[in-house]
Coordinates of C-alpha atoms in Angstrom, one line a residue:
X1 CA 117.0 92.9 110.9
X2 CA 117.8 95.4 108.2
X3 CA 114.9 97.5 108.3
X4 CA 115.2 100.8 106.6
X5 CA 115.9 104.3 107.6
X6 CA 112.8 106.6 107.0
X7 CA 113.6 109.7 104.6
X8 CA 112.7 112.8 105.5
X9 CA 109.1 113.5 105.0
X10 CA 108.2 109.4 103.9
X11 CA 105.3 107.8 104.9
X12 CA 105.3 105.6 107.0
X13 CA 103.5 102.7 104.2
X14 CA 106.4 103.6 102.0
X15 CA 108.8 102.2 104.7
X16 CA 107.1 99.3 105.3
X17 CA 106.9 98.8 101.3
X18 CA 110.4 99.2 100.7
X19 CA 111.3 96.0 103.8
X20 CA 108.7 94.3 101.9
X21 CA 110.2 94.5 98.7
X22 CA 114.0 93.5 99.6
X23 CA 112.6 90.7 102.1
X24 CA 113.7 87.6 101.8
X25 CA 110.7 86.7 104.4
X26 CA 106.8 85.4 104.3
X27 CA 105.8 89.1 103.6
X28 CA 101.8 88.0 105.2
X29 CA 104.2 86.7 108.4
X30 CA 106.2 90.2 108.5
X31 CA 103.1 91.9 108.5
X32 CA 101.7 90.0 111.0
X33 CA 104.6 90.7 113.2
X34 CA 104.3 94.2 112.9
X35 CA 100.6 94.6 113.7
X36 CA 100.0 95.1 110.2
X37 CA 98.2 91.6 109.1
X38 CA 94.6 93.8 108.7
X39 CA 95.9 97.9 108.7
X40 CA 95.3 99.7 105.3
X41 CA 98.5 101.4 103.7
X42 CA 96.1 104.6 103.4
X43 CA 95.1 105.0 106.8
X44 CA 96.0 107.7 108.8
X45 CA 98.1 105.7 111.3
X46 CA 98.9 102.2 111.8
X47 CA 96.6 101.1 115.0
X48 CA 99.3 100.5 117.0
X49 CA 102.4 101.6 116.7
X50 CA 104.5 100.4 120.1
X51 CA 104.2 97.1 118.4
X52 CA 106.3 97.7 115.8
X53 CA 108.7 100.4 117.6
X54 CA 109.2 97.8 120.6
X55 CA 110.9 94.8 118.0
X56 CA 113.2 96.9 115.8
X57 CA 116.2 96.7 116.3
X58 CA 118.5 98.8 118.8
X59 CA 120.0 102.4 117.5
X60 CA 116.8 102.4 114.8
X61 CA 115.7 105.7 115.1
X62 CA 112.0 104.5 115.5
X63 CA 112.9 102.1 118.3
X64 CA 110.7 102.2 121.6
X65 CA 109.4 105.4 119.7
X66 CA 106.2 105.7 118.5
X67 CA 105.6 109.3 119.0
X68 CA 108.6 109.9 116.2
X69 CA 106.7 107.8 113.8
X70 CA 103.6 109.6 114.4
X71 CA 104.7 113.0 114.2
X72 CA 107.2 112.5 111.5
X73 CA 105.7 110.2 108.9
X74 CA 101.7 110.2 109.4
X75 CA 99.4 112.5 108.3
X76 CA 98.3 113.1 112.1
X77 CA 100.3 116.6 112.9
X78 CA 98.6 118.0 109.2
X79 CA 95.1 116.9 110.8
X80 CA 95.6 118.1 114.5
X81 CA 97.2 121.5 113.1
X82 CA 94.0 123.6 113.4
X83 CA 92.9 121.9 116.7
X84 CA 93.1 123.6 120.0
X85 CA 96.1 122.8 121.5
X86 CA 95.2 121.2 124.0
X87 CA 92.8 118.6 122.5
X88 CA 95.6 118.2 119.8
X89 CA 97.8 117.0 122.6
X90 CA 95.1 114.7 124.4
X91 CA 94.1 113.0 120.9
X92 CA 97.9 112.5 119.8
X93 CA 98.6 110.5 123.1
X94 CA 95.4 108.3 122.8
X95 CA 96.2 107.5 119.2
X96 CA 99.7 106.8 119.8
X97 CA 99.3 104.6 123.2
X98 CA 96.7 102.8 120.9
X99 CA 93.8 103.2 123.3
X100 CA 91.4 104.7 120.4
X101 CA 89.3 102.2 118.7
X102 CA 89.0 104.0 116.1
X103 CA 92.1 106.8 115.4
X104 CA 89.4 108.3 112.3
X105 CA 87.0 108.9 114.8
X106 CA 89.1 110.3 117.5
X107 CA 90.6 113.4 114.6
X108 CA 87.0 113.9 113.5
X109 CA 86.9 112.7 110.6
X110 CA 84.6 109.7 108.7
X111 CA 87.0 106.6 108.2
X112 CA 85.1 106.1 104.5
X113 CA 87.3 108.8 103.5
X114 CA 90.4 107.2 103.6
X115 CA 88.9 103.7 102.2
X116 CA 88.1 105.3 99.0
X117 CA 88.8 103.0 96.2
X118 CA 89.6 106.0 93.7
X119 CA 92.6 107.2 97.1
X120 CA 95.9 105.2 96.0
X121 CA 99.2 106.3 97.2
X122 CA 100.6 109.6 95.6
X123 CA 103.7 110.4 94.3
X124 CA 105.5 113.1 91.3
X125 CA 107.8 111.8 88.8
X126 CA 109.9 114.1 89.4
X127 CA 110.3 113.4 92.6
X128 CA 110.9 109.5 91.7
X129 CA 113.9 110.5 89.2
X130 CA 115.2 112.4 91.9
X131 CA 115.4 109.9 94.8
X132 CA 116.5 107.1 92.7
X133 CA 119.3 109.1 91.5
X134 CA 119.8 110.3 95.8
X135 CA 119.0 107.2 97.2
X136 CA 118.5 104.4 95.0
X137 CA 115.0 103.9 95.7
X138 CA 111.8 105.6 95.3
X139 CA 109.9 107.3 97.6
X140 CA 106.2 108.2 98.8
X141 CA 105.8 112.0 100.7
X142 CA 102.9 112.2 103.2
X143 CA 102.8 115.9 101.8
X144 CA 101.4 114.3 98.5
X145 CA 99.1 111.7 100.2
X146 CA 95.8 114.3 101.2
X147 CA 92.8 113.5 99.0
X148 CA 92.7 117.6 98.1
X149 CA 96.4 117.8 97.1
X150 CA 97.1 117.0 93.5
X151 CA 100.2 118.4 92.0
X152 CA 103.6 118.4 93.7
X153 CA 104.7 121.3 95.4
X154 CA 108.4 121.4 94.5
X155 CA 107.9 120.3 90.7
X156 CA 104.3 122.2 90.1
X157 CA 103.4 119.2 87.7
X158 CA 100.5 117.1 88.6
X159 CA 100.5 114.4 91.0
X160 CA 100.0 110.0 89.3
X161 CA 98.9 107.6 91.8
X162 CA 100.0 104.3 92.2
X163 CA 99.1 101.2 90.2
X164 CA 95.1 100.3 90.5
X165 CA 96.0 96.7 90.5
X166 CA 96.2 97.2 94.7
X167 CA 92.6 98.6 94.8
X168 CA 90.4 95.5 94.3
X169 CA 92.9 92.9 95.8
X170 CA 92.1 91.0 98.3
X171 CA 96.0 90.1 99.0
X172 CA 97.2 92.7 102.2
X173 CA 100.0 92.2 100.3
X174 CA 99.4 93.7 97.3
X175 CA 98.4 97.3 98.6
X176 CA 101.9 98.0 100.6
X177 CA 103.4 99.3 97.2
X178 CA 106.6 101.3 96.7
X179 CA 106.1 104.5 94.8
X180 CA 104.8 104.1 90.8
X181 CA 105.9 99.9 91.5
X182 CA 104.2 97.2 91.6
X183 CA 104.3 93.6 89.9
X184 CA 101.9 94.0 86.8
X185 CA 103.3 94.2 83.1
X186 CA 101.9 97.0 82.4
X187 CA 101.4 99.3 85.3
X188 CA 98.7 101.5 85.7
X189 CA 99.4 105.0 87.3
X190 CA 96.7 107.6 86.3
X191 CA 97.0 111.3 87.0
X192 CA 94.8 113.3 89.4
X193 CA 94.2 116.0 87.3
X194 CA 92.6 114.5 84.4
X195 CA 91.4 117.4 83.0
X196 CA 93.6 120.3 81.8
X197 CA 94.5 123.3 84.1
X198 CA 93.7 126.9 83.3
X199 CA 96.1 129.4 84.9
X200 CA 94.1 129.9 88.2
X201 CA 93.0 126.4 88.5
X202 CA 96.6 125.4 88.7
X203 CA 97.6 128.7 91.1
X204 CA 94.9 127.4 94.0
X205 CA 96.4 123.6 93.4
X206 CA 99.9 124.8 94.2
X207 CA 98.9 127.2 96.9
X208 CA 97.1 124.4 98.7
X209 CA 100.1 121.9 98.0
X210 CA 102.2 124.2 99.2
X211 CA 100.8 125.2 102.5
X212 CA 100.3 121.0 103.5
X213 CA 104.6 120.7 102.7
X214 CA 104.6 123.8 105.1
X215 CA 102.7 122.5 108.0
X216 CA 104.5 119.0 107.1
X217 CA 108.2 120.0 106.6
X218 CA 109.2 120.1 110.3
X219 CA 108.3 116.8 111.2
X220 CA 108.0 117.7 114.9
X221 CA 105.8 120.8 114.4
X222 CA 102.2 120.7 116.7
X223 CA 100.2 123.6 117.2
X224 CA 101.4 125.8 120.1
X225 CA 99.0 128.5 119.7
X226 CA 95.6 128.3 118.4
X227 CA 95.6 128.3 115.0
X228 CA 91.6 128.3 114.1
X229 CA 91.5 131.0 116.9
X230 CA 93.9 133.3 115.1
X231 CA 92.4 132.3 111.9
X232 CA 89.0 133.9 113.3
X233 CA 90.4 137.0 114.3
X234 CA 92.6 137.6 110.7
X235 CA 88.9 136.7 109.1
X236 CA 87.4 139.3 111.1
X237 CA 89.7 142.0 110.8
X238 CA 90.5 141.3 107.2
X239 CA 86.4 142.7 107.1
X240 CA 84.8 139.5 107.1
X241 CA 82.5 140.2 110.2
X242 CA 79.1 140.2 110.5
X243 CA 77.7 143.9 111.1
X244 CA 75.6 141.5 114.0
X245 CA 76.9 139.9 116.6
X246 CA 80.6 138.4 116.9
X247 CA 80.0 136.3 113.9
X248 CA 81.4 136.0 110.5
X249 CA 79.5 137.7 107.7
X250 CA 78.6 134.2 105.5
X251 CA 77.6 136.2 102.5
X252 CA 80.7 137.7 101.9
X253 CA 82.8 134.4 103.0
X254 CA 80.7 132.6 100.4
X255 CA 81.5 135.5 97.4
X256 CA 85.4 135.7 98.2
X257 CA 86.1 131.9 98.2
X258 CA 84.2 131.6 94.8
X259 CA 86.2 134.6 93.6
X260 CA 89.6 133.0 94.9
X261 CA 89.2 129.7 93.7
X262 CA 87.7 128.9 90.5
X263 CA 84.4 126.5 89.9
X264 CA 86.4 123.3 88.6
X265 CA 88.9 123.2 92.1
X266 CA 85.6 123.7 94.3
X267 CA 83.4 121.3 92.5
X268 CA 86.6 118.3 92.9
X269 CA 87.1 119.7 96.5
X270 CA 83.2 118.8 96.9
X271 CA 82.7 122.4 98.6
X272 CA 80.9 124.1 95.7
X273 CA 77.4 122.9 96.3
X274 CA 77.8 124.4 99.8
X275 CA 78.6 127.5 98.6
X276 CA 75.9 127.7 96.1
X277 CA 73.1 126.9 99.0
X278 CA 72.8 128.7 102.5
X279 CA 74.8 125.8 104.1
X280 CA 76.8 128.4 106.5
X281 CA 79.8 126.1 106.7
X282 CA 82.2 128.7 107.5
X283 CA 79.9 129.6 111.0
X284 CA 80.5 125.8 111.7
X285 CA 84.1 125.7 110.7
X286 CA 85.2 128.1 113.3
X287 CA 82.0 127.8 115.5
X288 CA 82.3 128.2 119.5
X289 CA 83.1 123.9 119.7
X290 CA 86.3 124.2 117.8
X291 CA 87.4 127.6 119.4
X292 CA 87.0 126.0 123.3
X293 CA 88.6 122.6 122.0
X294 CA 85.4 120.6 121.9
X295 CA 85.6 119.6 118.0
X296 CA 88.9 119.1 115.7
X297 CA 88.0 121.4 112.3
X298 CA 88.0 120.3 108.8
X299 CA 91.6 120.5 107.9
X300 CA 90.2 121.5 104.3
X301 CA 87.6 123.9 105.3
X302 CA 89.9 125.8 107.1
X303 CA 92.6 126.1 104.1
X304 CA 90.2 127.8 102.3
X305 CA 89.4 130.3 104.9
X306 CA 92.9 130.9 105.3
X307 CA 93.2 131.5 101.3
X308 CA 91.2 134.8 102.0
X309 CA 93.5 136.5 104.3
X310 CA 97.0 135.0 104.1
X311 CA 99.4 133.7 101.0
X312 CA 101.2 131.6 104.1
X313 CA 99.9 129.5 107.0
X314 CA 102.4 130.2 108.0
X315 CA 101.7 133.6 108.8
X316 CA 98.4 132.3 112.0
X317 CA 101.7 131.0 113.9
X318 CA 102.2 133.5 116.0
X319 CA 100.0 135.1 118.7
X320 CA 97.6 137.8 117.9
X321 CA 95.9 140.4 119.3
X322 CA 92.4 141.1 119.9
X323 CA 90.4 142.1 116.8
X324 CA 88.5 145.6 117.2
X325 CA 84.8 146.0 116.8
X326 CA 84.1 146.0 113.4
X327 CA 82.7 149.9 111.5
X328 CA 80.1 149.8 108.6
X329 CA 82.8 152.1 107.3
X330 CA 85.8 149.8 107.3
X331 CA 84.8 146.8 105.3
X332 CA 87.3 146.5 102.2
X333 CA 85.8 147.0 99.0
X334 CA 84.2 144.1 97.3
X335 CA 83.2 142.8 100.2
X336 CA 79.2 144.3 100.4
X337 CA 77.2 144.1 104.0
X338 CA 75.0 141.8 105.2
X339 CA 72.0 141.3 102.5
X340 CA 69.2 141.9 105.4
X341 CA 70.1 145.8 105.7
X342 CA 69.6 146.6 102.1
X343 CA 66.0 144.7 101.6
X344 CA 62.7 145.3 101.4
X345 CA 60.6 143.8 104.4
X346 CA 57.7 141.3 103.2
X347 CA 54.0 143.1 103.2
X348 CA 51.9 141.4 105.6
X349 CA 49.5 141.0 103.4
X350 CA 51.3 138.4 101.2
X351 CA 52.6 136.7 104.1
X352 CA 49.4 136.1 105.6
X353 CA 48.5 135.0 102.0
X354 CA 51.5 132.9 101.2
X355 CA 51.1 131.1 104.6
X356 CA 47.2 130.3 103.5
X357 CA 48.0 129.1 100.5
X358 CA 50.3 127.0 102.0
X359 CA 48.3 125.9 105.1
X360 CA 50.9 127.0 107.4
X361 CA 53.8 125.5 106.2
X362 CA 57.1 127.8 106.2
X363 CA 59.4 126.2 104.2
X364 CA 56.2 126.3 101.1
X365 CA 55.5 129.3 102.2
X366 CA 58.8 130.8 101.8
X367 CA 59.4 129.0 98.4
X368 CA 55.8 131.0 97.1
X369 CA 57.9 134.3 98.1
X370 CA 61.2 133.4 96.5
X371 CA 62.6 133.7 99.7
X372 CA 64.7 131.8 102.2
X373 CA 63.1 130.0 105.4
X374 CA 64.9 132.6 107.7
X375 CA 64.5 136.0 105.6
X376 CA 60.4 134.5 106.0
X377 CA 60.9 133.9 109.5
X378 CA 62.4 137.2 110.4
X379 CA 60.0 139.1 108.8
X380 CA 57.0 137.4 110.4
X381 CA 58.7 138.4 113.4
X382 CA 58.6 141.8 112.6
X383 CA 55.2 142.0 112.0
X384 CA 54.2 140.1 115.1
X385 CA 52.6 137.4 112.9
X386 CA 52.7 134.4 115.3
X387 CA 54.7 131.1 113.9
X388 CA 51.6 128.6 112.9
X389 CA 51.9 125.3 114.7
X390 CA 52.4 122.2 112.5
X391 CA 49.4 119.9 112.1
X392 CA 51.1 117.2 113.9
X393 CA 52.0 119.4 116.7
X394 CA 48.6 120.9 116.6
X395 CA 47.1 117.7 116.9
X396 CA 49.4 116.2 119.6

């Protein structure tokens, strides 16, 4: 009895917190009740949710409802938003009937990012003063829970986490905590941002905060057209396309997402290494598996393809049409051609002497050039030099 009302846009652990806090019950016992005894506060949905919505009681807005928590106060619409529609659809109703072992697993992503020690609950201060002036009580956002999100969308201030005290306990107790409270005397609530913010440092923080409160502020929104699909065509006709094939053109991807967002926001998003090397993530972010449905998408990885041809997510919400054959002539400037069309092909006598000196092996080969593995490899196409077998393979 007396369970609380959800705000608008709370998480569903902040609920829970708040009946734990004005209990006059065994909080371990409540838990257990609710299917909670061994869930995390930080994980992306409870692992099973008709539990809970099948005891409150009647004319609670979350009775017999488990599709209402789901969409309304989980993370799980923000992950499925880039997925085909279709799979989105199929994975929601496996997590929510609670027949997926794993609900990480079934969105694509790894669990371990969610169990991070450093990944506490979020909240603003300003957003605190607020609610307990509104409601009495404070409140944690699921818009401010996303490990890349660090300053509050409304308030443009950075974001404090909740007290570490709840990292190393072994109480399940002690991690459902209300926003910035807990029962130390002298709480510890850290900021994100540690460091200070230059001007464009702070301008990609907001614009990604600001696009998860978009995708996050109707609570019932799910992708009805396919967002990663429209995404791909506004990448290609924004002059992002390869001059070969019906690919994306990785070279200039690579260049405009360092020249959007600066080195210290790519290095804490953990993309900048990626960038740096010939990793080709944005070919596999919107490869031929996430367009037909058979893979969910990076929900990050796609924000910051998104940052090169919109100011709104909004924006990839409605239908669009086909993108034209992309013209040599009609690439934007700044954005220069593929790399391969400008150089100078390999002799064949340093190939031939390269590959000796490395006794066949391409990858030494290659670094005896300067080169890459593939620029070697299409050159000793092109001058019908045969690829050496391996010794093992050789041998075998």
């Amino acid at each position: 009895p007396g369970f609380p009302v959800a705000q608008h846009g709370e998480t569903f652990a902040s609920v829970i917190a708040r009946y734990l806090e004005r209990s006059a019950g065994a909080r371990l016992r409540i838990l257990e009740l609710f299917g909670l005894y061994f869930a995390s506060p930080s994980s992306v949905i409870p692992p099973d949710l008709r539990q809970l919505a099948s005891i409150l009681p009647p004319g609670h807005p979350w009775e017999a409802a488990p599709e209402v928590i789901a969409k309304g106060h989980t993370l799980l619409p923000l992950l499925l938003h880039f997925a085909h529609p279709k799979r989105a659809a199929a994975v929601l109703k496996t997590v929510i009937s609670g027949k997926s072992g794993n609900p990480s697993a079934s969105l694509g992503i790894s669990a371990t990012v969610f169990r991070d020690f450093r990944h506490m609950a979020r909240f603003c201060p300003d957003c605190i003063a607020h609610d307990l002036k509104s409601f009495g009580f404070p409140i944690l956002y699921r818009q401010h829970q996303p490990l890349f999100v660090t300053m509050c969308a409304v308030h443009a201030r950075p974001l404090r986490s909740n007290c570490l005290c709840g990292q190393g306990s072994r109480q399940a107790v002690s991690r459902w905590q209300m926003a910035g409270r807990c029962g130390c005397s002298e709480p510890r609530t850290p900021e994100v941002l540690e460091a200070d913010l230059d001007a464009k440092s702070e301008e990609n923080w907001l614009w990604l905060s600001r696009q998860v409160t978009t995708i996050l502020e109707n609570p019932n929104l799910m992708p009805k057209v396919h967002i990663a699909a429209n995404l791909l065509t506004a990448l290609k006709v924004g002059g992002f396309a390869s001059l070969h094939g019906g690919g994306l053109s990785q070279n200039a991807i690579s260049e405009s997402v360092f020249d959007r967002f600066s080195e210290p926001v790519l290095s804490q998003l953990g993309v900048g290494h990626r960038l740096n090397s010939r990793d080709y993530w944005a070919g596999r972010a919107l490869s031929r598996n996430v367009i037909d449905g058979r893979r969910i998408p990076s929900l990050l990885r796609m924000l910051l393809l998104a940052r090169l041809v919109t100011e709104d997510i909004s924006s990839l919400w409605n239908p669009m049409p086909p993108n034209p054959a992309p013209q040599r002539d009609c690439l934007p400037p700044g954005y220069r051609t593929n790399f391969n069309l400008k150089r100078k092909r390999i002799e064949k006598e340093a190939i031939e002497s390269a590959l000796d000196a490395a006794e066949g092996k391409l990858t030494v080969a290659a670094k005896r050039l300067g080169v890459s593995f593939c620029t070697l490899a299409a050159d000793l196409r092109h001058h019908h030099i045969h690829l050496p077998l391996s010794k093992v393979t050789f041998k075998r």
